Amino acid sequence: NFPFSKNRTSLVITHYIIREYMRLPLCVILELLLKYIKITQSYARNLPSAYAKERLSYINKNLLI
């Protein structure tokens, strides 16, 4: 019936998440970003790849709550 309904829903959800995160203090957002960057870098370098992958999925799950 509605070909774009799923797309629109994900857009609304993304917008809601962004709006929620705008309420956080900037330092918290920066800290989250730094942690995410560090983990993705260690994941890219494949140093502790299993650990990094685990941390990445953990962070992704927590960011989507």
Short mmCIF file of N, CA and C in Angstrom, two decimals:
data_model
loop_
_atom_site.label_atom_id
_atom_site.label_comp_id
_atom_site.label_asym_id
_atom_site.label_seq_id
_atom_site.Cartn_x
_atom_site.Cartn_y
_atom_site.Cartn_z
N ASN A 1 0.83 -1.21 0.00
CA ASN A 1 0.00 0.00 0.00
C ASN A 1 0.87 1.26 0.00
N PHE A 2 1.77 1.33 1.00
CA PHE A 2 2.62 2.50 1.12
C PHE A 2 4.07 2.09 0.89
N PRO A 3 4.59 2.34 -0.31
CA PRO A 3 5.95 1.89 -0.63
C PRO A 3 7.02 2.61 0.19
N PHE A 4 6.72 3.84 0.65
CA PHE A 4 7.75 4.62 1.34
C PHE A 4 7.54 4.63 2.86
N SER A 5 6.59 3.82 3.34
CA SER A 5 6.28 3.90 4.77
C SER A 5 7.45 3.44 5.63
N LYS A 6 8.11 2.37 5.18
CA LYS A 6 9.24 1.86 5.96
C LYS A 6 10.37 2.88 6.00
N ASN A 7 10.65 3.46 4.84
CA ASN A 7 11.69 4.48 4.75
C ASN A 7 11.36 5.66 5.65
N ARG A 8 10.12 6.09 5.60
CA ARG A 8 9.69 7.25 6.38
C ARG A 8 9.83 6.95 7.87
N THR A 9 9.48 5.72 8.26
CA THR A 9 9.57 5.33 9.67
C THR A 9 11.00 5.42 10.15
N SER A 10 11.94 4.88 9.36
CA SER A 10 13.35 4.93 9.78
C SER A 10 13.83 6.37 9.85
N LEU A 11 13.34 7.22 8.94
CA LEU A 11 13.72 8.63 8.98
C LEU A 11 13.21 9.28 10.25
N VAL A 12 11.97 8.97 10.62
CA VAL A 12 11.39 9.54 11.84
C VAL A 12 12.19 9.08 13.05
N ILE A 13 12.53 7.78 13.07
CA ILE A 13 13.30 7.24 14.19
C ILE A 13 14.66 7.92 14.28
N THR A 14 15.33 8.06 13.13
CA THR A 14 16.64 8.72 13.10
C THR A 14 16.52 10.15 13.62
N HIS A 15 15.49 10.84 13.16
CA HIS A 15 15.27 12.22 13.59
C HIS A 15 15.05 12.26 15.09
N TYR A 16 14.28 11.32 15.62
CA TYR A 16 14.00 11.28 17.05
C TYR A 16 15.28 11.04 17.85
N ILE A 17 16.12 10.09 17.36
CA ILE A 17 17.39 9.80 18.03
C ILE A 17 18.28 11.03 18.02
N ILE A 18 18.36 11.70 16.87
CA ILE A 18 19.20 12.90 16.77
C ILE A 18 18.69 13.96 17.73
N ARG A 19 17.37 14.14 17.78
CA ARG A 19 16.80 15.16 18.67
C ARG A 19 17.10 14.83 20.13
N GLU A 20 17.01 13.55 20.49
CA GLU A 20 17.32 13.14 21.86
C GLU A 20 18.77 13.43 22.19
N TYR A 21 19.67 13.13 21.23
CA TYR A 21 21.09 13.33 21.50
C TYR A 21 21.47 14.80 21.52
N MET A 22 20.64 15.67 20.90
CA MET A 22 20.93 17.09 20.94
C MET A 22 20.77 17.63 22.36
N ARG A 23 20.00 16.93 23.20
CA ARG A 23 19.80 17.37 24.58
C ARG A 23 21.01 17.08 25.45
N LEU A 24 21.84 16.13 25.03
CA LEU A 24 23.03 15.81 25.80
C LEU A 24 24.02 16.97 25.74
N PRO A 25 24.79 17.14 26.82
CA PRO A 25 25.85 18.14 26.75
C PRO A 25 26.87 17.78 25.68
N LEU A 26 27.48 18.80 25.10
CA LEU A 26 28.40 18.59 23.99
C LEU A 26 29.56 17.70 24.39
N CYS A 27 30.05 17.86 25.63
CA CYS A 27 31.21 17.08 26.07
C CYS A 27 30.88 15.58 26.07
N VAL A 28 29.65 15.24 26.43
CA VAL A 28 29.25 13.83 26.44
C VAL A 28 29.24 13.27 25.02
N ILE A 29 28.70 14.06 24.09
CA ILE A 29 28.66 13.64 22.69
C ILE A 29 30.07 13.45 22.15
N LEU A 30 30.96 14.41 22.47
CA LEU A 30 32.34 14.32 22.00
C LEU A 30 33.02 13.10 22.58
N GLU A 31 32.75 12.82 23.85
CA GLU A 31 33.36 11.66 24.49
C GLU A 31 32.89 10.38 23.81
N LEU A 32 31.60 10.29 23.52
CA LEU A 32 31.06 9.13 22.80
C LEU A 32 31.72 8.98 21.44
N LEU A 33 31.86 10.11 20.75
CA LEU A 33 32.49 10.07 19.43
C LEU A 33 33.93 9.60 19.51
N LEU A 34 34.67 10.11 20.50
CA LEU A 34 36.07 9.73 20.66
C LEU A 34 36.19 8.23 20.94
N LYS A 35 35.34 7.74 21.83
CA LYS A 35 35.36 6.30 22.14
C LYS A 35 35.06 5.50 20.88
N TYR A 36 34.05 5.94 20.13
CA TYR A 36 33.66 5.23 18.93
C TYR A 36 34.80 5.21 17.92
N ILE A 37 35.47 6.38 17.76
CA ILE A 37 36.58 6.47 16.81
C ILE A 37 37.73 5.57 17.24
N LYS A 38 38.06 5.60 18.53
CA LYS A 38 39.15 4.75 19.04
C LYS A 38 38.85 3.28 18.75
N ILE A 39 37.63 2.88 19.02
CA ILE A 39 37.27 1.47 18.85
C ILE A 39 37.27 1.09 17.37
N THR A 40 36.75 1.97 16.53
CA THR A 40 36.75 1.66 15.09
C THR A 40 38.17 1.60 14.56
N GLN A 41 39.06 2.47 15.08
CA GLN A 41 40.46 2.44 14.64
C GLN A 41 41.12 1.13 15.04
N SER A 42 40.92 0.71 16.30
CA SER A 42 41.53 -0.55 16.74
C SER A 42 40.92 -1.71 15.96
N TYR A 43 39.64 -1.57 15.60
CA TYR A 43 38.98 -2.61 14.79
C TYR A 43 39.60 -2.66 13.40
N ALA A 44 39.90 -1.47 12.85
CA ALA A 44 40.48 -1.42 11.51
C ALA A 44 41.90 -1.98 11.51
N ARG A 45 42.62 -1.74 12.60
CA ARG A 45 43.99 -2.23 12.69
C ARG A 45 44.03 -3.71 13.03
N ASN A 46 42.88 -4.26 13.39
CA ASN A 46 42.77 -5.69 13.71
C ASN A 46 43.66 -6.11 14.88
N LEU A 47 43.91 -5.20 15.83
CA LEU A 47 44.71 -5.58 16.99
C LEU A 47 43.91 -6.55 17.85
N PRO A 48 42.91 -6.06 18.60
CA PRO A 48 42.07 -7.02 19.30
C PRO A 48 40.75 -7.13 18.55
N SER A 49 40.76 -7.77 17.39
CA SER A 49 39.62 -7.65 16.48
C SER A 49 38.33 -8.19 17.11
N ALA A 50 38.40 -9.29 17.82
CA ALA A 50 37.19 -9.83 18.43
C ALA A 50 36.67 -8.86 19.49
N TYR A 51 37.58 -8.34 20.30
CA TYR A 51 37.18 -7.38 21.34
C TYR A 51 36.58 -6.13 20.71
N ALA A 52 37.25 -5.62 19.68
CA ALA A 52 36.77 -4.40 19.03
C ALA A 52 35.40 -4.61 18.41
N LYS A 53 35.22 -5.77 17.78
CA LYS A 53 33.93 -6.07 17.17
C LYS A 53 32.84 -6.11 18.23
N GLU A 54 33.17 -6.75 19.35
CA GLU A 54 32.23 -6.83 20.47
C GLU A 54 31.88 -5.44 20.97
N ARG A 55 32.90 -4.59 21.15
CA ARG A 55 32.66 -3.23 21.63
C ARG A 55 31.83 -2.43 20.61
N LEU A 56 32.12 -2.62 19.34
CA LEU A 56 31.37 -1.91 18.30
C LEU A 56 29.89 -2.26 18.36
N SER A 57 29.60 -3.55 18.43
CA SER A 57 28.19 -3.95 18.47
C SER A 57 27.54 -3.45 19.75
N TYR A 58 28.30 -3.47 20.86
CA TYR A 58 27.77 -2.97 22.13
C TYR A 58 27.43 -1.49 22.03
N ILE A 59 28.36 -0.71 21.46
CA ILE A 59 28.12 0.73 21.32
C ILE A 59 26.95 0.98 20.38
N ASN A 60 26.90 0.26 19.28
CA ASN A 60 25.80 0.47 18.34
C ASN A 60 24.46 0.17 18.98
N LYS A 61 24.40 -0.91 19.77
CA LYS A 61 23.15 -1.24 20.46
C LYS A 61 22.78 -0.14 21.44
N ASN A 62 23.76 0.36 22.20
CA ASN A 62 23.46 1.38 23.20
C ASN A 62 23.09 2.72 22.58
N LEU A 63 23.66 3.03 21.42
CA LEU A 63 23.31 4.29 20.77
C LEU A 63 21.88 4.24 20.24
N LEU A 64 21.39 3.05 19.96
CA LEU A 64 20.05 2.93 19.37
C LEU A 64 18.96 2.82 20.43
N ILE A 65 19.34 2.79 21.70
CA ILE A 65 18.31 2.69 22.75
C ILE A 65 17.56 4.02 22.86
#
